[in-house]
Short mmCIF file of C-alpha atoms and ligand atoms in Angstrom, two decimals:
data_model
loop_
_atom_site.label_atom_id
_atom_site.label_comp_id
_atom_site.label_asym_id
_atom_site.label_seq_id
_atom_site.Cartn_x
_atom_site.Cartn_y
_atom_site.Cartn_z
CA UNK G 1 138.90 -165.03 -4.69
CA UNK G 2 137.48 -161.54 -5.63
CA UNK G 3 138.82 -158.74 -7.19
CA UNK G 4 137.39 -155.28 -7.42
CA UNK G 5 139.73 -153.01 -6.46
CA UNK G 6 143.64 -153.13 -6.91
CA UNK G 7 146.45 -150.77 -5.53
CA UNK G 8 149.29 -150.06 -6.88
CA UNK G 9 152.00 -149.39 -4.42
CA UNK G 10 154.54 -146.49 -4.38
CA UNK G 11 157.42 -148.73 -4.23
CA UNK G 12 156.96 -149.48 -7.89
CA UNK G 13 158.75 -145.91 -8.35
CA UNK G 14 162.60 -147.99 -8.06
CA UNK G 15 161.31 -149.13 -11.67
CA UNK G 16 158.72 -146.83 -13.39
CA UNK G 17 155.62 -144.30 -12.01
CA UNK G 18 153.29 -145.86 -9.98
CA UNK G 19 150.79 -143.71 -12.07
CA UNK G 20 151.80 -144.93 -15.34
CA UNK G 21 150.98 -148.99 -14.21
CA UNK G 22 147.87 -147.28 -12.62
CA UNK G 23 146.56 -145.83 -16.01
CA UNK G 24 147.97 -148.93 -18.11
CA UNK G 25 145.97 -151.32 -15.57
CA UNK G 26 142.90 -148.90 -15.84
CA UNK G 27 142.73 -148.85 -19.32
CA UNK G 28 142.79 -152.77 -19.96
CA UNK G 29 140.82 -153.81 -16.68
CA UNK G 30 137.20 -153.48 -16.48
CA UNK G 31 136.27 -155.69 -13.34
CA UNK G 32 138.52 -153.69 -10.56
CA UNK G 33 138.87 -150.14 -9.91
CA UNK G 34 142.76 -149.33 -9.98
CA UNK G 35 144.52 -146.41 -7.88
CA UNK G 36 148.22 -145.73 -6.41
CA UNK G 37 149.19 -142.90 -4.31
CA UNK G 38 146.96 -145.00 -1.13
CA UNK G 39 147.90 -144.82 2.44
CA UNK G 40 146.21 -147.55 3.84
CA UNK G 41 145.32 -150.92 1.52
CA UNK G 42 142.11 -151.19 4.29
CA UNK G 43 139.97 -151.02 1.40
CA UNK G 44 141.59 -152.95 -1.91
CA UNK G 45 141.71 -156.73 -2.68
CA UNK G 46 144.78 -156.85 -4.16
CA UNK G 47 147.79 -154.56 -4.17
CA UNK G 48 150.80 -154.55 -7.03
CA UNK G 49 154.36 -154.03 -5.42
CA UNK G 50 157.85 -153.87 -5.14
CA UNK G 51 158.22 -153.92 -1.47
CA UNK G 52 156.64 -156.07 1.08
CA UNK G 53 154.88 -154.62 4.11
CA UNK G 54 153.61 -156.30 7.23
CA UNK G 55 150.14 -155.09 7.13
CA UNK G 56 149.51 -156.86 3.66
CA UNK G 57 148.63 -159.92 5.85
CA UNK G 58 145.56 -158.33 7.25
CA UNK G 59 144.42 -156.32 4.25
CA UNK G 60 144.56 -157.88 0.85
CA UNK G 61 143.90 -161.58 -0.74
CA UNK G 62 146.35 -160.95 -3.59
CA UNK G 63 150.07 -159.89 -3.67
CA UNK G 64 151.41 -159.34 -6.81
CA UNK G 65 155.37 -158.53 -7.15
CA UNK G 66 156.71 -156.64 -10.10
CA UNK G 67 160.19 -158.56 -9.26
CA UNK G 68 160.70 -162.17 -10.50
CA UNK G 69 162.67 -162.33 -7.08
CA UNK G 70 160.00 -162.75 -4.12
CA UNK G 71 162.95 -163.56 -1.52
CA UNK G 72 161.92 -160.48 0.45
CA UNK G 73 158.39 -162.16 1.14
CA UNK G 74 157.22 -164.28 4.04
CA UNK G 75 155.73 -167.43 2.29
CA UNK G 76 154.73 -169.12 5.81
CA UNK G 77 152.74 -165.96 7.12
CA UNK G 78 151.36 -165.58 3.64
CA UNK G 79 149.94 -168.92 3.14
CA UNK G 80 149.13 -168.73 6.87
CA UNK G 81 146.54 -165.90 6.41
CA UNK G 82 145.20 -167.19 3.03
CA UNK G 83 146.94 -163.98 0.84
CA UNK G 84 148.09 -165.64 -2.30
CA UNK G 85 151.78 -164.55 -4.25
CA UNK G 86 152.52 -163.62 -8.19
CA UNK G 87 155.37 -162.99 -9.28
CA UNK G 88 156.57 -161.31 -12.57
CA UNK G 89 159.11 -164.02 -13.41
CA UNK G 90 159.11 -164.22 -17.72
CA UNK G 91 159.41 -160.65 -18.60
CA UNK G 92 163.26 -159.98 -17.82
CA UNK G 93 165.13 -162.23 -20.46
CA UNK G 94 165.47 -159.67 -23.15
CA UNK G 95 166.21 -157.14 -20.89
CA UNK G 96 168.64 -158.52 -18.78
CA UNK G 97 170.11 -160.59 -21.49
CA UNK G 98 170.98 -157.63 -23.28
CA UNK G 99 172.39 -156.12 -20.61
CA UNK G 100 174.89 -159.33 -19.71
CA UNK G 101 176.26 -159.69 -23.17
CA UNK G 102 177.15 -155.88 -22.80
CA UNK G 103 178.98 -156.44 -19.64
CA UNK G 104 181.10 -159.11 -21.45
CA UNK G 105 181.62 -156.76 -24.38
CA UNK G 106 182.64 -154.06 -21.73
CA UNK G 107 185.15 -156.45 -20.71
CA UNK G 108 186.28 -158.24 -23.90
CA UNK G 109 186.36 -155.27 -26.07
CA UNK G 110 187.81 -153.08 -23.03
CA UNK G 111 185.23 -150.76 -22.78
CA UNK G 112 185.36 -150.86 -19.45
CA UNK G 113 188.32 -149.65 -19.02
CA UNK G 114 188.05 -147.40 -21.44
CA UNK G 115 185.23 -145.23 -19.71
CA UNK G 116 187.27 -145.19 -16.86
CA UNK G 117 190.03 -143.64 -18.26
CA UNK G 118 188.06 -140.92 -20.27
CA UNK G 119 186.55 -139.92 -16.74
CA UNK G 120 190.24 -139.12 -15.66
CA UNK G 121 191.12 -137.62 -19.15
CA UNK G 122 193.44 -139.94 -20.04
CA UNK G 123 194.34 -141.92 -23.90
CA UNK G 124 195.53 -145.21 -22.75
CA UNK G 125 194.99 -147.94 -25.21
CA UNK G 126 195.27 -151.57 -23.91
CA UNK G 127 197.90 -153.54 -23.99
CA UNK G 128 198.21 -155.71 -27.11
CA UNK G 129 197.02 -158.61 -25.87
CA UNK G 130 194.51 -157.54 -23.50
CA UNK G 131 191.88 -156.78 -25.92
CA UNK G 132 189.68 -160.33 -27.04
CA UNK G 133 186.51 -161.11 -28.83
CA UNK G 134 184.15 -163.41 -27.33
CA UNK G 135 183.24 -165.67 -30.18
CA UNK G 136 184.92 -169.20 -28.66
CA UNK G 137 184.76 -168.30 -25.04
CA UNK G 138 182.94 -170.59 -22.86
CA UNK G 139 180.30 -169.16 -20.78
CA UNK G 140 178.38 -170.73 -17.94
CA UNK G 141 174.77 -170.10 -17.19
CA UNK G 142 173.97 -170.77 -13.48
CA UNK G 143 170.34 -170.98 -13.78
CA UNK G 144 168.75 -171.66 -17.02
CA UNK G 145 164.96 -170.01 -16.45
CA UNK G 146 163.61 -166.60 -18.31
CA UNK G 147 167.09 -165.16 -17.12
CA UNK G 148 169.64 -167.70 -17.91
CA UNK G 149 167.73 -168.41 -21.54
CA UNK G 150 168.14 -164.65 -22.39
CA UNK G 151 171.13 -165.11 -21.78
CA UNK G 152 171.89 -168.07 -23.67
CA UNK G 153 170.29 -166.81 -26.65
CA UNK G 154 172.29 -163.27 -27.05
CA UNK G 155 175.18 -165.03 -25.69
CA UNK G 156 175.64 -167.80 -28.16
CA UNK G 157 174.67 -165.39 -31.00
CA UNK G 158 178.25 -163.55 -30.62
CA UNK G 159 179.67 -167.22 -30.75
CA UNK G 160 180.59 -167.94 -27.53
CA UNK G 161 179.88 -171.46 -26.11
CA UNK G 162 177.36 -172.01 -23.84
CA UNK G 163 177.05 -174.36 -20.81
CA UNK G 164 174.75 -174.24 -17.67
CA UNK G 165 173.77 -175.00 -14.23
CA UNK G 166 169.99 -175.72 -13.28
CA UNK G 167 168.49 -177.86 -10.34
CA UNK G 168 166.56 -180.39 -13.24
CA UNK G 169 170.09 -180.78 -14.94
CA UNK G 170 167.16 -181.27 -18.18
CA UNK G 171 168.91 -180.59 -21.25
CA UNK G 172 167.94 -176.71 -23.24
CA UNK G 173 168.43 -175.92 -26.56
CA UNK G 174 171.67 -174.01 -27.51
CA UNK G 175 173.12 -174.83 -24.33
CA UNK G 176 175.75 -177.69 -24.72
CA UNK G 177 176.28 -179.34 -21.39
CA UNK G 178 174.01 -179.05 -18.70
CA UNK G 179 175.16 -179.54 -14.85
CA UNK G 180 173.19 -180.08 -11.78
CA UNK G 181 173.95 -178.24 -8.73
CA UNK G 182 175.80 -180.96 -7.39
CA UNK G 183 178.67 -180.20 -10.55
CA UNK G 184 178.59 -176.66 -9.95
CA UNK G 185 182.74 -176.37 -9.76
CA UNK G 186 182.89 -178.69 -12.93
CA UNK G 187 181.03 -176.41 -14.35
CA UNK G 188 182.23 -173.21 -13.82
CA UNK G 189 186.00 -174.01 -13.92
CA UNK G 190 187.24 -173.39 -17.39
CA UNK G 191 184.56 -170.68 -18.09
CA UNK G 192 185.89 -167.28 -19.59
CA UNK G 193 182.24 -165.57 -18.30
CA UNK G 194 180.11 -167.15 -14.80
CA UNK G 195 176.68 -165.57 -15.16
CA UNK G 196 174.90 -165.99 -12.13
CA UNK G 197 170.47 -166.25 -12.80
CA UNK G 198 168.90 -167.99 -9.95
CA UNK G 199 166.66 -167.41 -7.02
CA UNK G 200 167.97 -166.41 -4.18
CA UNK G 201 166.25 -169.53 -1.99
CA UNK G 202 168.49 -171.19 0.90
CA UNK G 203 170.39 -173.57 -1.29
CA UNK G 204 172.10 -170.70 -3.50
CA UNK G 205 172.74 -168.38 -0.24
CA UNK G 206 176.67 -167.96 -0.91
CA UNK G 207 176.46 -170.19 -3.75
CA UNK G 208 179.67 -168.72 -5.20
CA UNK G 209 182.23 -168.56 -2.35
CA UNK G 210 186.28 -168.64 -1.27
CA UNK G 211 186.18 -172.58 -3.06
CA UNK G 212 184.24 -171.53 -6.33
CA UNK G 213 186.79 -168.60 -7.10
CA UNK G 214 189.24 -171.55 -6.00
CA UNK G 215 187.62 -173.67 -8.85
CA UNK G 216 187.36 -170.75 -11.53
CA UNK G 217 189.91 -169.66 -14.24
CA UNK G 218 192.04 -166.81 -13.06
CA UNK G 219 191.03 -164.57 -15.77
CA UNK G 220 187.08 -165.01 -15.27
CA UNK G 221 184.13 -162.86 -15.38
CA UNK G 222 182.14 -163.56 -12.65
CA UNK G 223 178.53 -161.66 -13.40
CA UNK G 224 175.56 -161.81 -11.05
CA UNK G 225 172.66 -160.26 -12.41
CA UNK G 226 171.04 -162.77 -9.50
CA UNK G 227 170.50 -161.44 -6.02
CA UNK G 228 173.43 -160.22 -3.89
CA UNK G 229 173.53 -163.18 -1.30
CA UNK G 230 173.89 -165.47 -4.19
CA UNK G 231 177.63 -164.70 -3.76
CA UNK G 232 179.78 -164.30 -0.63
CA UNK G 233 181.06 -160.32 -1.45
CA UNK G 234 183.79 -160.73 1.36
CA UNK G 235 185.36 -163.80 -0.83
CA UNK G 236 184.65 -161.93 -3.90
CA UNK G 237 186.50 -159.10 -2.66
CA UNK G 238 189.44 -161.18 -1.39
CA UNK G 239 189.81 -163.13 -4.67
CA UNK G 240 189.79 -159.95 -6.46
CA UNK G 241 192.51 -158.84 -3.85
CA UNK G 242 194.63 -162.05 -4.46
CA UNK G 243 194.26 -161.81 -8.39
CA UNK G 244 192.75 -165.28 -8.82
CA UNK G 245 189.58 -163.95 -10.20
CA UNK G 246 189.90 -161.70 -13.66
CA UNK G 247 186.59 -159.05 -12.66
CA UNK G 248 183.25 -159.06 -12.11
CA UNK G 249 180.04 -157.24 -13.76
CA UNK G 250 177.70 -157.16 -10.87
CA UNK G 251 174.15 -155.87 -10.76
CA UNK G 252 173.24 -156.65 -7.17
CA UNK G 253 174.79 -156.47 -3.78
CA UNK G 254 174.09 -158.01 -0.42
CA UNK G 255 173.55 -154.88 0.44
CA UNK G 256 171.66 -152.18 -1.46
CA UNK G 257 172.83 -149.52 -1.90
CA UNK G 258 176.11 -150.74 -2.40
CA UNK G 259 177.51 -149.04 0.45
CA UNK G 260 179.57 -145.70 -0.45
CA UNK G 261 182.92 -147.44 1.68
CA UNK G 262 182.75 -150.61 -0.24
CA UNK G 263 186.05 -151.69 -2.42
CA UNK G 264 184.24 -152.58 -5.38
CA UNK G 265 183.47 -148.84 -6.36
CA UNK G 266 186.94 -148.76 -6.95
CA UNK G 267 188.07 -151.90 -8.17
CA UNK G 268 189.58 -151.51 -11.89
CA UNK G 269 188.17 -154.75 -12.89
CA UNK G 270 184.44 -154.17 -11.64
CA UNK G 271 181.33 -153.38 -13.28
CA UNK G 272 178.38 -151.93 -10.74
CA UNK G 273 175.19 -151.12 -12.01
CA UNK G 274 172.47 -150.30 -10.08
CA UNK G 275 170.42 -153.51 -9.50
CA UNK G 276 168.93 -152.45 -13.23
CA UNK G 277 169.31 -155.32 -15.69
CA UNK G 278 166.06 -156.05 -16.21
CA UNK G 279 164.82 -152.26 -16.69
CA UNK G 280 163.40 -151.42 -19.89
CA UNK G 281 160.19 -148.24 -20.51
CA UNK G 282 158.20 -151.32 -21.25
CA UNK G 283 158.47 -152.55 -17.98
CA UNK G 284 155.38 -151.68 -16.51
CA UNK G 285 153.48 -152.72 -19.63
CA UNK G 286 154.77 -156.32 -19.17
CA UNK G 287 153.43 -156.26 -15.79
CA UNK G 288 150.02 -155.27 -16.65
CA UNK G 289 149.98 -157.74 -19.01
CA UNK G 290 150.87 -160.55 -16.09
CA UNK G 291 147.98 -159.03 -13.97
CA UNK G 292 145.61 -158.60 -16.28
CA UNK G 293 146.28 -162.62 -17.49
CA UNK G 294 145.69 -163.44 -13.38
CA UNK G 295 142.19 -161.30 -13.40
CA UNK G 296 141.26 -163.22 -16.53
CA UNK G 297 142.07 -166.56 -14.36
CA UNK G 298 140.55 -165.51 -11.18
CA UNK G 299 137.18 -164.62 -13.44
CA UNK G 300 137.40 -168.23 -15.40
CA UNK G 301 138.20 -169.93 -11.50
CA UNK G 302 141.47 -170.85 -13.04
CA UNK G 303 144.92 -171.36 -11.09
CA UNK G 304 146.53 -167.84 -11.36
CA UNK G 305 149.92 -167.97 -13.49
CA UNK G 306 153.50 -167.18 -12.02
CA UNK G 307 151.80 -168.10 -8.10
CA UNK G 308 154.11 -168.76 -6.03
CA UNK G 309 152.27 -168.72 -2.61
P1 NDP L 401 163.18 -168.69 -13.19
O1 NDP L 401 162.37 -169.29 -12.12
O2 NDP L 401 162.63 -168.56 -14.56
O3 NDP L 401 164.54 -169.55 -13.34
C1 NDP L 401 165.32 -169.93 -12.23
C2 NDP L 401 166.39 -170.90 -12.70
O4 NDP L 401 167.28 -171.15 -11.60
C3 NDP L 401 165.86 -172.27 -13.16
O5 NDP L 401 166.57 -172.71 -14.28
C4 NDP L 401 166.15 -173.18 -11.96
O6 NDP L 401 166.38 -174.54 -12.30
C5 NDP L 401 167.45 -172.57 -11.48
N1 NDP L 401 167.76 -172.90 -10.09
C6 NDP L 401 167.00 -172.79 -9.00
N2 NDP L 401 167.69 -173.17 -7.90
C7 NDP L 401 168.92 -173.54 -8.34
C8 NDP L 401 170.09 -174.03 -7.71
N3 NDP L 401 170.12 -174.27 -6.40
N4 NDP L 401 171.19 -174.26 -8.48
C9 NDP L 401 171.16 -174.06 -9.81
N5 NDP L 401 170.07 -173.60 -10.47
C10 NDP L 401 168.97 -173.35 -9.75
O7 NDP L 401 163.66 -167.28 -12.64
P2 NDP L 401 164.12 -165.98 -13.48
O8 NDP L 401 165.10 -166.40 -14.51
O9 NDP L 401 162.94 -165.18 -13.90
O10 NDP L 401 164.83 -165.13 -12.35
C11 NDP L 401 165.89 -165.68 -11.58
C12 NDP L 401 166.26 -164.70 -10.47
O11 NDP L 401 166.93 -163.59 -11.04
C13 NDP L 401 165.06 -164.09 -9.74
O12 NDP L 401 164.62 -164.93 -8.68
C14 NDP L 401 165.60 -162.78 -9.24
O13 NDP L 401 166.15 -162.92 -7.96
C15 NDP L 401 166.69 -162.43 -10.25
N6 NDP L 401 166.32 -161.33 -11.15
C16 NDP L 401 167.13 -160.22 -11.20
C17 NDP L 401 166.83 -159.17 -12.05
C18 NDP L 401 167.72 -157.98 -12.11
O14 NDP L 401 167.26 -156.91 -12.51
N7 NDP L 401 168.97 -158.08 -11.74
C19 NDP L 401 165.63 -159.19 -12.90
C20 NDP L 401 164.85 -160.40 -12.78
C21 NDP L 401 165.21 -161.42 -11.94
P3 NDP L 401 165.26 -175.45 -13.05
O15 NDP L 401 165.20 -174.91 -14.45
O16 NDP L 401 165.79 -176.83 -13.00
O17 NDP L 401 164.00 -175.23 -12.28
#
C-alpha cells in the first residue's frame, strides 16, 4: 500500500478540530500531504475519521478510526474491496480511567447528589450512613484491555479490590480473580462498582440484561464507559424502577443523543455524561502518534499496528 495523501475528516470535530490533527499530522509526516475541510476523498489514499461513510469503499486504501470502537464499520465490505482498518485502541486508559474512579467517588463520597441539589438551591447533607469510602469495595472489570487496565490501576490505588471479566480468562496484574465470559454473574454478583470496557461485537450485545441486575447486589454501581448496546437500557431502566440496582454512571447510550424523553435524565441515582470518557486536549496528539507509527510500517512493508480489517 501507498500513502501520499491523507484526509482528515470533519467528523473528528465530536473530539477535537479537524485542523488541529491536520497541522499535528503535517508537522511530523513528510511522505503524505495532509488536509481536512475535503468534500470528496476522490483524490486521498487514506482518510482519518470518526464516522464511517459508504463511499470510503471506492475511494481510499486506508481507514483509520480515532475511536478504539470500530462497531460502526462494515468489516465484510471493507475487506471485500481491499480498504484496510486502524483503530486507536491504547490511548484511552488514562483518560477514561480517570474519569471511572470519579464516577465512583461521585457516588461514594455523594457528590452526585450533591450537585444536584446545589442546582435546586438546596443544603441537604446525606444521611449518616449513606456516605462510604471506596477503599474495600469490590469492583469488577468487564473487559480487561487499555480500558479495563486504566481502570484497574486508578481503581485499586484508592484500595478497592479488583476482579475482572475478559474472553482469555489470562490472569493481569493487580487484578485478583479473573472470570471468563462464561462466569460473568459469578463475577459481578457481590461487586459494590460493575465497570463495563469491552467491544461492542455480537457476543456482548445486551451483555448486561433483566438476569445480570437479577445477579448483582442491590446497592451496585453499574458503569458503562463501553458502548450503549453493551447493556439492555429498557432492563436498566426497570431495575432502577424496581430498586434492585443502587445507580449507574453511564457514558454511552444505545442511542446517542440520549434522547431528551428518556428516564435516566432524571433518575436521582444516574450519572450521564456525554459519551466523553476518553476525552482529554491530548487527544488528537495520541492519534497522530498511532498514524504516524502505521506510515512508518507501511514505508518498512511492515503489518500496520492496531489493524483490525
Ligand atoms: P481492548 O481491545 O484493549 O480490550 C477489550 C477487552 O474486552 C479485552 O480484555 C477482551 O478480552 C475483552 N472482551 C472482548 N470480548 C469480551 C466478552 N465477550 N466478554 C468479556 N470480555 C471481552 O479495547 P479497549 O479497552 O481499547 O476499548 C474497549 C471498548 O471501549 C472499545 O471497543 C470501545 O467501544 C469502548 N471505548 C469507549 C470510550 C469512551 O469514551 N466511552 C473510549 C475508548 C473505548 P481479552 O483480553 O481476553 O482479549
Amino acid at each position: 500500500m501507498e500513502v501520499s495523501s491523507i484526509a482528515v475528516d470533519e467528523s473528528v470535530s465530536t473530539v477535537f478540530p479537524p485542523e488541529v490533527l491536520r497541522d499535528a499530522l503535517a508537522e511530523t509526516v513528510d511522505t503524505a500531504v495532509v488536509d481536512a475541510g475535503i468534500d470528496s476523498l476522490e483524490a486521498y489514499d487514506a482518510v482519518v475519521t470518526m464516522a464511517y461513510h459508504e463511499s470510503y469503499l471506492d475511494d481510499v486504501n486506508w481507514i483509520h478510526s480515532i475511536q478504539a470502537g470500530v462497531d460502526r464499520f462494515p468489516f465484510d465490505e471493507l475487506r471485500e474491496h481491499g480498504v484496510v482498518l486502524t483503530n486507536s485502541s491504547g490511548i484511552h486508559g488514562p483518560a477514561v480511567g480517570e474519569t471511572v474512579v470519579g464516577y465512583m467517588l461521585s457516588f461514594a463520597r455523594r457528590l452526585l447528589p450533591g450537585v444536584k441539589s446545589q442546582t435546586k438551591r438546596e443544603w441537604s447533607p446525606p444521611e449518616w450512613d449513606e456516605a462510604y469510602t471506596l477503599a474495600g469495595e469490590r469492583c469488577c472489570i468487564v473487559g480487561l484491555g487499555t480500558l479495563g487496565r486504566g481502570v484497574a490501576d486508578r481503581a485499586s490505588a484508592l484500595g478497592l479490590d479488583i476482579v475482572g471479566v475478559r474472553r482469555s480468562g489470562e490472569p493481569l496484574d493487580g487484578v485478583q480473580t479473573v472470570y471468563t465470559p462464561d462466569d460473568l454473574q459469578t463475577a459481578i454478583r457481590d461487586s459494590k462498582f460493575v465497570v463495563l470496557a469491552v467491544p461492542l461485537v455480537d457476543e456482548t450485545h445486551h451483555l448486561i440484561s433483566t438476569e445480570e441486575f437479577a445477579a448483582m447486589r442491590d446497592d451496585a454501581i453499574l458503569i458503562n464507559v463501553a458502548r450503549g448496546p453493551v447493556v439492555d437500557q429498557e432492563a436498566l431502566v426497570d431495575a432502577l424502577d424496581a430498586g434492585v440496582l443502587g445507580g449507574a454512571a453511564l457514558d454511552v447510550f444505545e442511542a446517542e443523543p440520549l434522547p431528551e424523553k428518556s428516564p435516566l435524565w432524571e433518575s436521582e441515582d444516574v450519572l450521564v455524561t456525554p459519551h466523553c470518557a476518553g476525552f482529554t486536549e491530548d487527544y488528537y496528539r495520541n492519534v497522530t502518534d498511532l498514524v504516524q507509527k502505521n506510515l512508518t510500517q507501511i514505508d518498512a512493508g511492515e503489518e500496520l499496528v492496531n489493524r483490525v480489517v
